[in-house]
PDB file of C-alpha atoms and ligand atoms in Angstrom:
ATOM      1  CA  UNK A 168      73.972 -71.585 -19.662  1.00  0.00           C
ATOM      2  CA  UNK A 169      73.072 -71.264 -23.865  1.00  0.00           C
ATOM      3  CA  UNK A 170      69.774 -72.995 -23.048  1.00  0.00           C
ATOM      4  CA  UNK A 171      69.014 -70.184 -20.315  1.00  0.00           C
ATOM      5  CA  UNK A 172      70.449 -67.169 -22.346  1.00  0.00           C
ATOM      6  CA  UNK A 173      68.686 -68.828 -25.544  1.00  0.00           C
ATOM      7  CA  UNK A 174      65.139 -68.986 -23.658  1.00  0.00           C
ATOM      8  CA  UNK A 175      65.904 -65.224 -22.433  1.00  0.00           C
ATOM      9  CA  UNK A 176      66.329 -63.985 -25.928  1.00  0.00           C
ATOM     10  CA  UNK A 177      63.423 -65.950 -27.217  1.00  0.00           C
ATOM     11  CA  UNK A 178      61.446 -64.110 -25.051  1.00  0.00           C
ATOM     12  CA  UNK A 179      62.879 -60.784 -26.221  1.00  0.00           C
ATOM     13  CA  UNK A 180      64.909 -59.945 -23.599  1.00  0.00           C
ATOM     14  CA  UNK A 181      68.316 -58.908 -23.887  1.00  0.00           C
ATOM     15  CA  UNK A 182      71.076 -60.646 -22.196  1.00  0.00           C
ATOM     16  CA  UNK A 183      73.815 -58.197 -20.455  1.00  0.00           C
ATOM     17  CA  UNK A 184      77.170 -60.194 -19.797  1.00  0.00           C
ATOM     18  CA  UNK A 185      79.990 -59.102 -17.283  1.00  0.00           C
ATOM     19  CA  UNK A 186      83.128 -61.598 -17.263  1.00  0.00           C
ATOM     20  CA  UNK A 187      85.396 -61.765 -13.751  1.00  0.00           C
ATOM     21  CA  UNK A 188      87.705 -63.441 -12.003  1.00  0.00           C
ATOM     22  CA  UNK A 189      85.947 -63.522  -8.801  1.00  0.00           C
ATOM     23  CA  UNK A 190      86.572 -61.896  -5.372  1.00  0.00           C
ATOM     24  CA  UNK A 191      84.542 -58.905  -6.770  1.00  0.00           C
ATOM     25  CA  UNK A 192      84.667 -55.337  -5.437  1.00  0.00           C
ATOM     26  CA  UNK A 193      82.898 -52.114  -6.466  1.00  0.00           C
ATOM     27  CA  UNK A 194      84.666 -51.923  -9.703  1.00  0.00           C
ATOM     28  CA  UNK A 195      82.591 -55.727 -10.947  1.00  0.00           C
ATOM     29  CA  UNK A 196      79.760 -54.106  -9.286  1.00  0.00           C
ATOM     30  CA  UNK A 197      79.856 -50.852 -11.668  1.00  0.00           C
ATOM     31  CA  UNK A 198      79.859 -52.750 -14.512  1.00  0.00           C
ATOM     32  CA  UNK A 199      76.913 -55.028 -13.454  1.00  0.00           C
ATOM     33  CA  UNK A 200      75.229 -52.110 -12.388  1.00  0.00           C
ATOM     34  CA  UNK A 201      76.042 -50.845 -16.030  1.00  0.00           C
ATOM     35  CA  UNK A 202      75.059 -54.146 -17.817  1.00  0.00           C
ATOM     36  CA  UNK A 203      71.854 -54.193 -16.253  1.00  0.00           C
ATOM     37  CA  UNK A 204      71.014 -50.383 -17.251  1.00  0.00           C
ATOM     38  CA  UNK A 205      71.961 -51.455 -21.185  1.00  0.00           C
ATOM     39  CA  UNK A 206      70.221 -54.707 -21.261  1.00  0.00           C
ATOM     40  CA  UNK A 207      67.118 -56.920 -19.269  1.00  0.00           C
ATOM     41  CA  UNK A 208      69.403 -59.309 -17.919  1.00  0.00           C
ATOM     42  CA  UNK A 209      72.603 -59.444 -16.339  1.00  0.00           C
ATOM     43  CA  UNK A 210      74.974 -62.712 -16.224  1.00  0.00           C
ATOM     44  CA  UNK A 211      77.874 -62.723 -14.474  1.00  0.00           C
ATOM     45  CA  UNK A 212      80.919 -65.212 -14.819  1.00  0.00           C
ATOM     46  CA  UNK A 213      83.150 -66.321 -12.155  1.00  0.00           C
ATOM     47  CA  UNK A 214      85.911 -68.036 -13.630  1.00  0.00           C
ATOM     48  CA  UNK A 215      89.251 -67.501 -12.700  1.00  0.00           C
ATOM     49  CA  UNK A 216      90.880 -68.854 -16.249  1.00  0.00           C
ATOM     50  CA  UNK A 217      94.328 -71.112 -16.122  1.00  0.00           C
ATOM     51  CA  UNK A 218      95.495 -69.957 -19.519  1.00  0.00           C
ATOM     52  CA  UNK A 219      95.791 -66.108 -18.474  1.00  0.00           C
ATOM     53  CA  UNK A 220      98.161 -66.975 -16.184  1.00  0.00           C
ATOM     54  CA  UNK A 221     101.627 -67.695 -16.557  1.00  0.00           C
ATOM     55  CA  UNK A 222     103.570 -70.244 -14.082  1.00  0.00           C
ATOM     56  CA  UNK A 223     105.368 -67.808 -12.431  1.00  0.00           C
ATOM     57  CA  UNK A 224     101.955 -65.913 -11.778  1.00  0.00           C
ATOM     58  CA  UNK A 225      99.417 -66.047  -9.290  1.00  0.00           C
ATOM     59  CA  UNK A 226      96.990 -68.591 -10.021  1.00  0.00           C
ATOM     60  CA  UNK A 227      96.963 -71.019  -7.479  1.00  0.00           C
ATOM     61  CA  UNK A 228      96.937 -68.301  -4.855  1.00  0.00           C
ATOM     62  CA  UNK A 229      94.546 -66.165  -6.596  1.00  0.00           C
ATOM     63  CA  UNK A 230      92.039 -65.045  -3.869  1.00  0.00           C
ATOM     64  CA  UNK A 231      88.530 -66.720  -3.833  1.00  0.00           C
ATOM     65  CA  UNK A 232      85.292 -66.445  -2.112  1.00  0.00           C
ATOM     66  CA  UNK A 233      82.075 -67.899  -4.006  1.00  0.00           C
ATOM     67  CA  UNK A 234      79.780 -67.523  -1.391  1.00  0.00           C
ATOM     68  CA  UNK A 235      81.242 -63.784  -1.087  1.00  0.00           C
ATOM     69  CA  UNK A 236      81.018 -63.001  -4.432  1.00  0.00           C
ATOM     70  CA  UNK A 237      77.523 -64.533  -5.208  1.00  0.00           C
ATOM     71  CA  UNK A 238      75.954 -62.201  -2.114  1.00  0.00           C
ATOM     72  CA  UNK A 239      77.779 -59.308  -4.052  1.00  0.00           C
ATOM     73  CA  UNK A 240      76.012 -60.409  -7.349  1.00  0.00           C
ATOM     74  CA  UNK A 241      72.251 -60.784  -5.511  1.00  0.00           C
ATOM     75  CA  UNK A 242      72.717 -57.123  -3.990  1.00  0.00           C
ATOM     76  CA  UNK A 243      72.954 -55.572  -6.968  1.00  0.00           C
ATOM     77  CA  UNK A 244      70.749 -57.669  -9.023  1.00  0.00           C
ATOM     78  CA  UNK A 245      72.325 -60.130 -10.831  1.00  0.00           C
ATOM     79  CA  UNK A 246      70.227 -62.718 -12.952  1.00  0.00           C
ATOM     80  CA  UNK A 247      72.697 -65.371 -13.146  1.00  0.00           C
ATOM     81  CA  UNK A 248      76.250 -66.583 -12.502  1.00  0.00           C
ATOM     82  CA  UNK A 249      78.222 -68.443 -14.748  1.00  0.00           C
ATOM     83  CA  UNK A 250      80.982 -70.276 -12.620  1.00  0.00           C
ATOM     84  CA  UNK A 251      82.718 -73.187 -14.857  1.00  0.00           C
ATOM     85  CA  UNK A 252      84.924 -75.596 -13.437  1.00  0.00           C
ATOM     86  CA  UNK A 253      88.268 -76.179 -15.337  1.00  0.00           C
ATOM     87  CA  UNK A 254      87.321 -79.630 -16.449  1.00  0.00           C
ATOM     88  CA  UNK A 255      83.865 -77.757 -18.502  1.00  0.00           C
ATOM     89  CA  UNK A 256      85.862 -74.989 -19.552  1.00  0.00           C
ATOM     90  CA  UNK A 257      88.679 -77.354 -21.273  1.00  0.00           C
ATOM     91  CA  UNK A 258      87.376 -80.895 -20.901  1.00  0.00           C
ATOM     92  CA  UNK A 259      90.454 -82.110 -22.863  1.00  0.00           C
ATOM     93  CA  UNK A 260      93.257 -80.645 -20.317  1.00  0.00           C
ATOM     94  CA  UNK A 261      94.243 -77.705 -22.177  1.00  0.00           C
ATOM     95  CA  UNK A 262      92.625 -75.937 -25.162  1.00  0.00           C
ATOM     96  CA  UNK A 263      94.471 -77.057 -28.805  1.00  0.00           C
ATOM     97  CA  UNK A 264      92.663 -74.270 -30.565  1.00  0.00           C
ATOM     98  CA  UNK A 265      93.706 -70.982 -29.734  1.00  0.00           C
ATOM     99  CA  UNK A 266      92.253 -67.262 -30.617  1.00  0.00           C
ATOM    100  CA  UNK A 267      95.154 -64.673 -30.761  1.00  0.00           C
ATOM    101  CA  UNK A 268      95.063 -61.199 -31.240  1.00  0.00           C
ATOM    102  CA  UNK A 269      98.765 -60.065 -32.840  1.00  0.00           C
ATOM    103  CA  UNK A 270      98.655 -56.460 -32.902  1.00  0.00           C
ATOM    104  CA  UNK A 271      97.439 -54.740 -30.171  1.00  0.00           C
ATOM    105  CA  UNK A 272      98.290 -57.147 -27.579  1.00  0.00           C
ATOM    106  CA  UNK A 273     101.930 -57.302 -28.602  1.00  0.00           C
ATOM    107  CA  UNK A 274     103.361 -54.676 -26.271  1.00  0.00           C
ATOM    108  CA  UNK A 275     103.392 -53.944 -22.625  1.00  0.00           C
ATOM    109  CA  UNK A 276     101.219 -56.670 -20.779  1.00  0.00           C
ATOM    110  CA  UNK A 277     101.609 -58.844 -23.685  1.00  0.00           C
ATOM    111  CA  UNK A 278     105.364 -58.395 -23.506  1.00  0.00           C
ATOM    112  CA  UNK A 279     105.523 -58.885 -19.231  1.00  0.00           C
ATOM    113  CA  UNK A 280     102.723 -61.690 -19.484  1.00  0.00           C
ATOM    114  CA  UNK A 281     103.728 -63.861 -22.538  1.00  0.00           C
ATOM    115  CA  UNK A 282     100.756 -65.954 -23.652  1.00  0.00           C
ATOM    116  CA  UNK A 283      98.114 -63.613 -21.010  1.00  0.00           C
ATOM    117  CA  UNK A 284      96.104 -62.207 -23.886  1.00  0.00           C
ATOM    118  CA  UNK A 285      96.005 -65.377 -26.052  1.00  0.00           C
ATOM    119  CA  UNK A 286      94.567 -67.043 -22.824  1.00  0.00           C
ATOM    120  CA  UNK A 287      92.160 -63.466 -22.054  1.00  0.00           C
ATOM    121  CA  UNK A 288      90.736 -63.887 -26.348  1.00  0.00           C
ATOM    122  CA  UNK A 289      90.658 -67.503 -25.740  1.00  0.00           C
ATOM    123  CA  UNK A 290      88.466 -67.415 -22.328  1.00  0.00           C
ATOM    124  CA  UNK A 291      86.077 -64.798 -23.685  1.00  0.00           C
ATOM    125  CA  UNK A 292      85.046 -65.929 -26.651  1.00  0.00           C
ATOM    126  CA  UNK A 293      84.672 -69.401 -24.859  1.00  0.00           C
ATOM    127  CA  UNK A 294      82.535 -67.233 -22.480  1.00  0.00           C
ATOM    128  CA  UNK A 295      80.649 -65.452 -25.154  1.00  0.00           C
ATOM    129  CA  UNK A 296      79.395 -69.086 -26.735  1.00  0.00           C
ATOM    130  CA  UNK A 297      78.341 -69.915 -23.746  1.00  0.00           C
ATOM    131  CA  UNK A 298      76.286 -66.800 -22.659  1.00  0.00           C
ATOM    132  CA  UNK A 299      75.332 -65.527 -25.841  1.00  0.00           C
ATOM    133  CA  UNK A 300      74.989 -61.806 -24.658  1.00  0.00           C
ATOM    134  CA  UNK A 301      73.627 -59.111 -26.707  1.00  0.00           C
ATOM    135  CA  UNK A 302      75.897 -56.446 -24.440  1.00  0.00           C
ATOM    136  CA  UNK A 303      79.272 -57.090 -22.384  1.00  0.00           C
ATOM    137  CA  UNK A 304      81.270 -54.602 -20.088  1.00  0.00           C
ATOM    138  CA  UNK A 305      84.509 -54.422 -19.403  1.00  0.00           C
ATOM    139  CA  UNK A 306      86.618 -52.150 -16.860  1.00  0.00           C
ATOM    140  CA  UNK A 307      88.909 -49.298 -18.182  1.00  0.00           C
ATOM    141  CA  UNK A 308      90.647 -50.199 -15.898  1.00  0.00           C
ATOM    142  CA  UNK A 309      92.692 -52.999 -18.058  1.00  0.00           C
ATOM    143  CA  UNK A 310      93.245 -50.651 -20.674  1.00  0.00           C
ATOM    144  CA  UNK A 311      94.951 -52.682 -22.884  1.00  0.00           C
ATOM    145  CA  UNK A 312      92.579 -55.889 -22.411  1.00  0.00           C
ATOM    146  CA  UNK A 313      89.897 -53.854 -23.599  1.00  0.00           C
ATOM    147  CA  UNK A 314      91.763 -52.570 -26.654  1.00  0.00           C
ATOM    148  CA  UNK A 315      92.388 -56.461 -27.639  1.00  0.00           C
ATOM    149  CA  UNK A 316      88.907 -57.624 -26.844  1.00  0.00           C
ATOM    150  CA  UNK A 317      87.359 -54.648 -29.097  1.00  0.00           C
ATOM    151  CA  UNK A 318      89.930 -55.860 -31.652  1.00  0.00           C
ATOM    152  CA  UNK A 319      89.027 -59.591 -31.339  1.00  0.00           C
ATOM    153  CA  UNK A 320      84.886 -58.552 -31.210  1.00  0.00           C
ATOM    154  CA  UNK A 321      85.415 -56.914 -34.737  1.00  0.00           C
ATOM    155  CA  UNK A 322      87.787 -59.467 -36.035  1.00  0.00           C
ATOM    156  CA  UNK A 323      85.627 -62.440 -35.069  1.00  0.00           C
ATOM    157  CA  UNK A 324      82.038 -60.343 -35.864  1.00  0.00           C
ATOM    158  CA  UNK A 325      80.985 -61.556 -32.260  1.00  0.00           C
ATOM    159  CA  UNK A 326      77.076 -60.033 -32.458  1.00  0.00           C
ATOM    160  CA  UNK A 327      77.352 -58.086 -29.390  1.00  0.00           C
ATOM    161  CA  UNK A 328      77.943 -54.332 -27.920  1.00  0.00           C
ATOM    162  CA  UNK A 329      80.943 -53.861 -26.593  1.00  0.00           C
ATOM    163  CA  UNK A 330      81.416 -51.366 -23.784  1.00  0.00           C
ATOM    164  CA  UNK A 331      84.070 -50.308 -21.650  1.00  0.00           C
ATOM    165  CA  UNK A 332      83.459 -48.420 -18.155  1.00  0.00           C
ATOM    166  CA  UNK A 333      84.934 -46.068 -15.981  1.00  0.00           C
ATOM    167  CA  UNK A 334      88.093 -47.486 -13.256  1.00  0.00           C
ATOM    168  CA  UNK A 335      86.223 -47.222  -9.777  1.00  0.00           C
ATOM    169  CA  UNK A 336      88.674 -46.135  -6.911  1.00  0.00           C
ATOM    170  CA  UNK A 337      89.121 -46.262  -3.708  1.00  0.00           C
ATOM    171  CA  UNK A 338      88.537 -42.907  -1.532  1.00  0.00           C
ATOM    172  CA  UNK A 339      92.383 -42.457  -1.407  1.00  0.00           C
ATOM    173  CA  UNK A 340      92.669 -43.110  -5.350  1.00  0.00           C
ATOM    174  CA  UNK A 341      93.859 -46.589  -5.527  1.00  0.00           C
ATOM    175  CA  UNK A 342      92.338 -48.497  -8.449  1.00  0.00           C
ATOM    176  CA  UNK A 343      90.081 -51.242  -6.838  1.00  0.00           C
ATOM    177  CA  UNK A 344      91.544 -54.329  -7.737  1.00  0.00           C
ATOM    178  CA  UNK A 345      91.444 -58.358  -6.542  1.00  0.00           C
ATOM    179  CA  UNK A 346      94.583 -58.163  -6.107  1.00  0.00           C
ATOM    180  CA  UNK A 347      94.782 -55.311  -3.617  1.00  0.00           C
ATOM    181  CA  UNK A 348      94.313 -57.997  -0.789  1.00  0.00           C
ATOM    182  CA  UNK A 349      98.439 -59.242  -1.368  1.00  0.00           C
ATOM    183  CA  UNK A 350      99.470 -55.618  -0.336  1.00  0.00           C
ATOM    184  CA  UNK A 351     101.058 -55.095   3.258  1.00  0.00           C
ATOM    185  CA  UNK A 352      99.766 -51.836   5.217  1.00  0.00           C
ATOM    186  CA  UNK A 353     102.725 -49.855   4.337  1.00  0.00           C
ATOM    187  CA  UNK A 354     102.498 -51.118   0.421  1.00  0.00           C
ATOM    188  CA  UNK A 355      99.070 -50.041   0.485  1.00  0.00           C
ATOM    189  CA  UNK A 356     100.130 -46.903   1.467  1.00  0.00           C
ATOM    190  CA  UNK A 357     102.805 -47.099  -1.153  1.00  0.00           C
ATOM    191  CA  UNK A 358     101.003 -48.212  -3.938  1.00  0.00           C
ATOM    192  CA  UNK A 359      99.155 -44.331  -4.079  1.00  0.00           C
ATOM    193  CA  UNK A 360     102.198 -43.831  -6.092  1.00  0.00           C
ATOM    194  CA  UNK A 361     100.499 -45.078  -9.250  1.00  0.00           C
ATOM    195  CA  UNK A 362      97.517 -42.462  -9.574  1.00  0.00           C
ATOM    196  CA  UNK A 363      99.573 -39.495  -7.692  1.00  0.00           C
ATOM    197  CA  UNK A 364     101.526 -40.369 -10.726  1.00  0.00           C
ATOM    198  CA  UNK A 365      98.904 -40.112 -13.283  1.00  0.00           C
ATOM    199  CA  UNK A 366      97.670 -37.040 -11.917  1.00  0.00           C
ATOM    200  CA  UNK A 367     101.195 -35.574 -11.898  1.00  0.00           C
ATOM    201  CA  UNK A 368     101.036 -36.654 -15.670  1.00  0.00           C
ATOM    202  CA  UNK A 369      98.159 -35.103 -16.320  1.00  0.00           C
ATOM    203  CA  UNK A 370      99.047 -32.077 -14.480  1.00  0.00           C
ATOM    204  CA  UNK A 371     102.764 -31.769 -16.098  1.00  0.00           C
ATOM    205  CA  UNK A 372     101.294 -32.454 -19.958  1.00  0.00           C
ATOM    206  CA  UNK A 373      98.238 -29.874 -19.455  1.00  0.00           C
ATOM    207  CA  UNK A 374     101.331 -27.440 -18.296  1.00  0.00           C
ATOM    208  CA  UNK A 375     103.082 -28.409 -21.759  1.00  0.00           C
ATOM    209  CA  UNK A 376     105.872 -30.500 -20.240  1.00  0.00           C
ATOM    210  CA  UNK A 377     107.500 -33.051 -22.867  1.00  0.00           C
ATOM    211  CA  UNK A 378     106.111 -36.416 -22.664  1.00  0.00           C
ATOM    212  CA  UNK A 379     110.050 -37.719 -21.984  1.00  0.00           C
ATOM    213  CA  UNK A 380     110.220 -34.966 -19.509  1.00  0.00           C
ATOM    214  CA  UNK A 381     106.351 -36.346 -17.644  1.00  0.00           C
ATOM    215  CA  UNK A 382     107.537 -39.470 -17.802  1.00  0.00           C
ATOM    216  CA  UNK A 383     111.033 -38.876 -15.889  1.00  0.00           C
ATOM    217  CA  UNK A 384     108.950 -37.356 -13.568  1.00  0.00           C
ATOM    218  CA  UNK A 385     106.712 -40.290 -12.762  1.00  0.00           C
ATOM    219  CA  UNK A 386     109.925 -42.631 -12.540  1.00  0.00           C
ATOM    220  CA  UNK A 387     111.319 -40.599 -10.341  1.00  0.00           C
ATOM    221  CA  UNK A 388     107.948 -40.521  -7.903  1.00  0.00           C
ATOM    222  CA  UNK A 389     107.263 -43.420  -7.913  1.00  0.00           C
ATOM    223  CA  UNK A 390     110.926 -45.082  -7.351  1.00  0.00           C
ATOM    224  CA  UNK A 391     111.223 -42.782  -4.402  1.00  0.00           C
ATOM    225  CA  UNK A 392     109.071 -45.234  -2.805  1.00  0.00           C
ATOM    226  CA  UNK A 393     111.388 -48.370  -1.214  1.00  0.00           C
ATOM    227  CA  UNK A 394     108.516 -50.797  -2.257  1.00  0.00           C
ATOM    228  CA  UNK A 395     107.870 -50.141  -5.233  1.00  0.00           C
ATOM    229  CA  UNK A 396     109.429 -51.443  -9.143  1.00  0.00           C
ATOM    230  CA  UNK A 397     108.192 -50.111 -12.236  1.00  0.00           C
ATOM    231  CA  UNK A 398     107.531 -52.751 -14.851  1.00  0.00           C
ATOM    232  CA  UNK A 399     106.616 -50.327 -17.866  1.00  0.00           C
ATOM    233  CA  UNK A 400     105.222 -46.690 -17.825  1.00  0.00           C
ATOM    234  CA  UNK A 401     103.613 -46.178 -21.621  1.00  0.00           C
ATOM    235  CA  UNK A 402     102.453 -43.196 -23.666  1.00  0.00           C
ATOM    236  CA  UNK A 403     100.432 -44.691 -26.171  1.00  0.00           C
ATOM    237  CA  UNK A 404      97.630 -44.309 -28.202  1.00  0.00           C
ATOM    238  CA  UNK A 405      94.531 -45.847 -26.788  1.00  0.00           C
ATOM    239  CA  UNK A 406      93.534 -47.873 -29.726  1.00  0.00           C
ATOM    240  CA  UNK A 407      96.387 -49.196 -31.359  1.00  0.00           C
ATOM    241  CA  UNK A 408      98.549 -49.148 -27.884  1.00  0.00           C
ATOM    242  CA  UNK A 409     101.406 -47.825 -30.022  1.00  0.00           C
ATOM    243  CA  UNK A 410     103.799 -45.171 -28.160  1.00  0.00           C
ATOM    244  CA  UNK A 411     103.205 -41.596 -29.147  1.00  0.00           C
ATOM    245  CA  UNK A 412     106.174 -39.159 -28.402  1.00  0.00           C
ATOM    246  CA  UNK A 413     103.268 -36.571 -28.587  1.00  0.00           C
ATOM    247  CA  UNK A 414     100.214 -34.993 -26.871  1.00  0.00           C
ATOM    248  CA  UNK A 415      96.955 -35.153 -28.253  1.00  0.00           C
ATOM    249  CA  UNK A 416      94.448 -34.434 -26.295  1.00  0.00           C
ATOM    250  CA  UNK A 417      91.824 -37.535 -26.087  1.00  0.00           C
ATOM    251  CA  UNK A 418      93.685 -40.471 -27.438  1.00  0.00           C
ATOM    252  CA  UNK A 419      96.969 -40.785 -25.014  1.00  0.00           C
ATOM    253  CA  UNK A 420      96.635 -43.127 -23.041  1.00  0.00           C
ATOM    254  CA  UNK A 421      99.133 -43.154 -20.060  1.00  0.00           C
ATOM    255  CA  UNK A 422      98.856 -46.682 -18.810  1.00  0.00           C
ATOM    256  CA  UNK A 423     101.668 -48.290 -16.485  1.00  0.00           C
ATOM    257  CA  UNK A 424     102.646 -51.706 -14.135  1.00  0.00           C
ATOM    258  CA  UNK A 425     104.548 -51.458 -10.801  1.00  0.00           C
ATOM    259  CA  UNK A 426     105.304 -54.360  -8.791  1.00  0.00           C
ATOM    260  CA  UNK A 427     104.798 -52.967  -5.199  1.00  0.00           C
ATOM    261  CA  UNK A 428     106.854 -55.729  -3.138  1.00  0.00           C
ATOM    262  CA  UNK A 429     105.471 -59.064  -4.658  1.00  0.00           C
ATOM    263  CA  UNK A 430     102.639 -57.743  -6.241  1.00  0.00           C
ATOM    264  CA  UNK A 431     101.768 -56.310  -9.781  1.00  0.00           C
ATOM    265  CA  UNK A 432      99.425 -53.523  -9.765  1.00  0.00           C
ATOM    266  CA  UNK A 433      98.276 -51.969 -13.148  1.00  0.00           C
ATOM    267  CA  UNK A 434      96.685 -48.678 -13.467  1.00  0.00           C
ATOM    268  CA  UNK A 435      96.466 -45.829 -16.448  1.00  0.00           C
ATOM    269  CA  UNK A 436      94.158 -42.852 -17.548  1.00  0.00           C
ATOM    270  CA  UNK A 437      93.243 -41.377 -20.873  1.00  0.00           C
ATOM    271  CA  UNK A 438      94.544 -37.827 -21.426  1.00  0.00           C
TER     272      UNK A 438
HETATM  273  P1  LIG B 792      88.898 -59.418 -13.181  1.00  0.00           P
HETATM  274  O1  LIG B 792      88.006 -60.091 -12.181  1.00  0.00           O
HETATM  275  O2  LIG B 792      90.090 -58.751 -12.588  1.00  0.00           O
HETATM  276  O3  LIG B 792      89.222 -60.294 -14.359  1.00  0.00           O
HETATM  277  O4  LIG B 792      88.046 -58.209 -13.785  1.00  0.00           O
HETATM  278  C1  LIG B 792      86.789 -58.431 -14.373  1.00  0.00           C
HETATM  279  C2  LIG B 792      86.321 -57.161 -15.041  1.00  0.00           C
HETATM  280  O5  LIG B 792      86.226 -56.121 -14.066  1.00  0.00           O
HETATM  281  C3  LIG B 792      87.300 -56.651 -16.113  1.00  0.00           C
HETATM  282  O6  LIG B 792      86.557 -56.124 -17.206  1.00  0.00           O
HETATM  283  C4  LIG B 792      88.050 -55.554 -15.386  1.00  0.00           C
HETATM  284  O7  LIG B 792      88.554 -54.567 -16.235  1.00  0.00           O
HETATM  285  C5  LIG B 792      86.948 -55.002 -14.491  1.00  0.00           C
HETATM  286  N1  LIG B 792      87.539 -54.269 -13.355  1.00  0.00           N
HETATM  287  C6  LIG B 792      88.485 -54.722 -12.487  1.00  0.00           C
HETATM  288  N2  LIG B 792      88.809 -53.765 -11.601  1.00  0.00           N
HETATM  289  C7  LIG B 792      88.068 -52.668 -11.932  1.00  0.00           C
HETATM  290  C8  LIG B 792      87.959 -51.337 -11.405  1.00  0.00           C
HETATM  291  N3  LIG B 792      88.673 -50.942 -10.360  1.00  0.00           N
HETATM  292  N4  LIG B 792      87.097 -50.486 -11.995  1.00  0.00           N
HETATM  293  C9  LIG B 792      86.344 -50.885 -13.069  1.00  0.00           C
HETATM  294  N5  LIG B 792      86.394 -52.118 -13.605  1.00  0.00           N
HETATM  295  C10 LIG B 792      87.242 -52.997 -13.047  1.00  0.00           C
END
């Protein structure tokens, strides 16, 4: 993969870099799309990464389709794809050296998913030796991921552009995830409850509701569905991912995570 990305460069062109789990959908497909507008090349990785994952989580039944996801990749252009096996990603079993971001990934995921963003750090800047990419895109959509990453990029003076892009949805508002194939029809249906709620939030704040008062409000929709358990709703700001208790226009970010029967879906906008 270096020798390819190395020969790419050499030849002055620059190398666009967009990191996945696999079993894409239109939201990888924006940010490949986006990659290859900001850069010559595109590489994609498929890797779906052990030490994100906690053993409770979904690993082992994580949903994945190679053959799927590479037709995805060639339809919209795609240079190369990076898919490691476990055994090249950590030839000794598991990884002794770690990279950890300890402020921003503290709270919220970090809290629910103990260990998920040392594992996220860990995997991408395993992922940026190996690609060497002048530009790399990440989704909006994991709000909090992208706060850490930026973090870890500065930290670490990775030589690279870091850029986040829009959630895509589906036509009914549900955030496209890989994860949207665990739902039943009727959580489906149920899961709406996460953007209705973030645009009741962004209704109720514009109307100059308290944020305690938005935020009872958003319980209370989205308990009223029988499926559905709210993991965390935060007001925070998008940067630091510290709570605010106020509104400023621009830098709240209203991010939450609902388990909707078995499954946890994560969604938030920027206010
Ligand atoms: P994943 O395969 O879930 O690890 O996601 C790979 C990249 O795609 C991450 O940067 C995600 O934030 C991004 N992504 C996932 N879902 C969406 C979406 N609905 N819209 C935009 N980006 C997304």
């Amino acid at each position: 993969m270096r020798a390819w990305s190395r020969i790419a460069r050499a030849a002055g062109e620059r190398v666009g870099f967009v990191p996945t789990m696999g079993y894409l959908h239109e939201g990888h497909l924006s940010l490949m799309r986006e990659a290859k507008r900001r850069a010559d090349l595109c590489v994609v990785s498929i890797y779906v990464n052990p030490t994100q994952f906690g053993p409770k989580e979904d690993f082992s039944k994580y949903p994945r389709d190679f053959e799927r996801d590479r037709k995805l990749c060639e339809s919209v252009g795609v240079d190369a794809i990076f898919a490691p096996t476990n055994e090249e990603m950590y030839p000794a079993g598991a990884a002794t050296t770690w990279v950890e971001e300890t402020a921003v990934s503290e709270r919220w995921e970090g809290m629910s998913r103990p260990g998920h963003f040392r594992g996220v750090c860990t995997v991408v800047a395993k992922l940026f030796n190996c690609v060497l990419p002048d530009v790399a895109c990440f989704g909006q959509k994991d709000a909090q991921q992208c706060a850490v990453l930026r973090r870890m990029v500065r930290d670490l003076n990775f030589p690279l552009e870091f850029v986040v892009c829009p959630t895509v949805r589906e036509p009914d508002g549900l955030a496209m995830s890989s994860r949207n194939v665990y739902l039943s029809p009727t959580e489906r249906q149920e899961a709406l409850a996460l953007k209705q709620s973030l645009d009741l939030a962004r209704r109720e704040l514009a109307a100059g509701r308290t944020i305690d008062e938005v935020s009872a409000a958003m319980t209370k929709l989205i308990t009223s569905k029988p499926s559905a358990r709210i993991d965390y709703i935060a007001f925070v700001d998008s940067e630091t991912l510290l709570p605010v208790n106020r509104y400023e226009p621009g830098r709240l970010l209203v991010a939450m995570a609902v388990f909707v029967g078995k499954t946890r879906l994560i969604d938030n906008m920027v206010l």
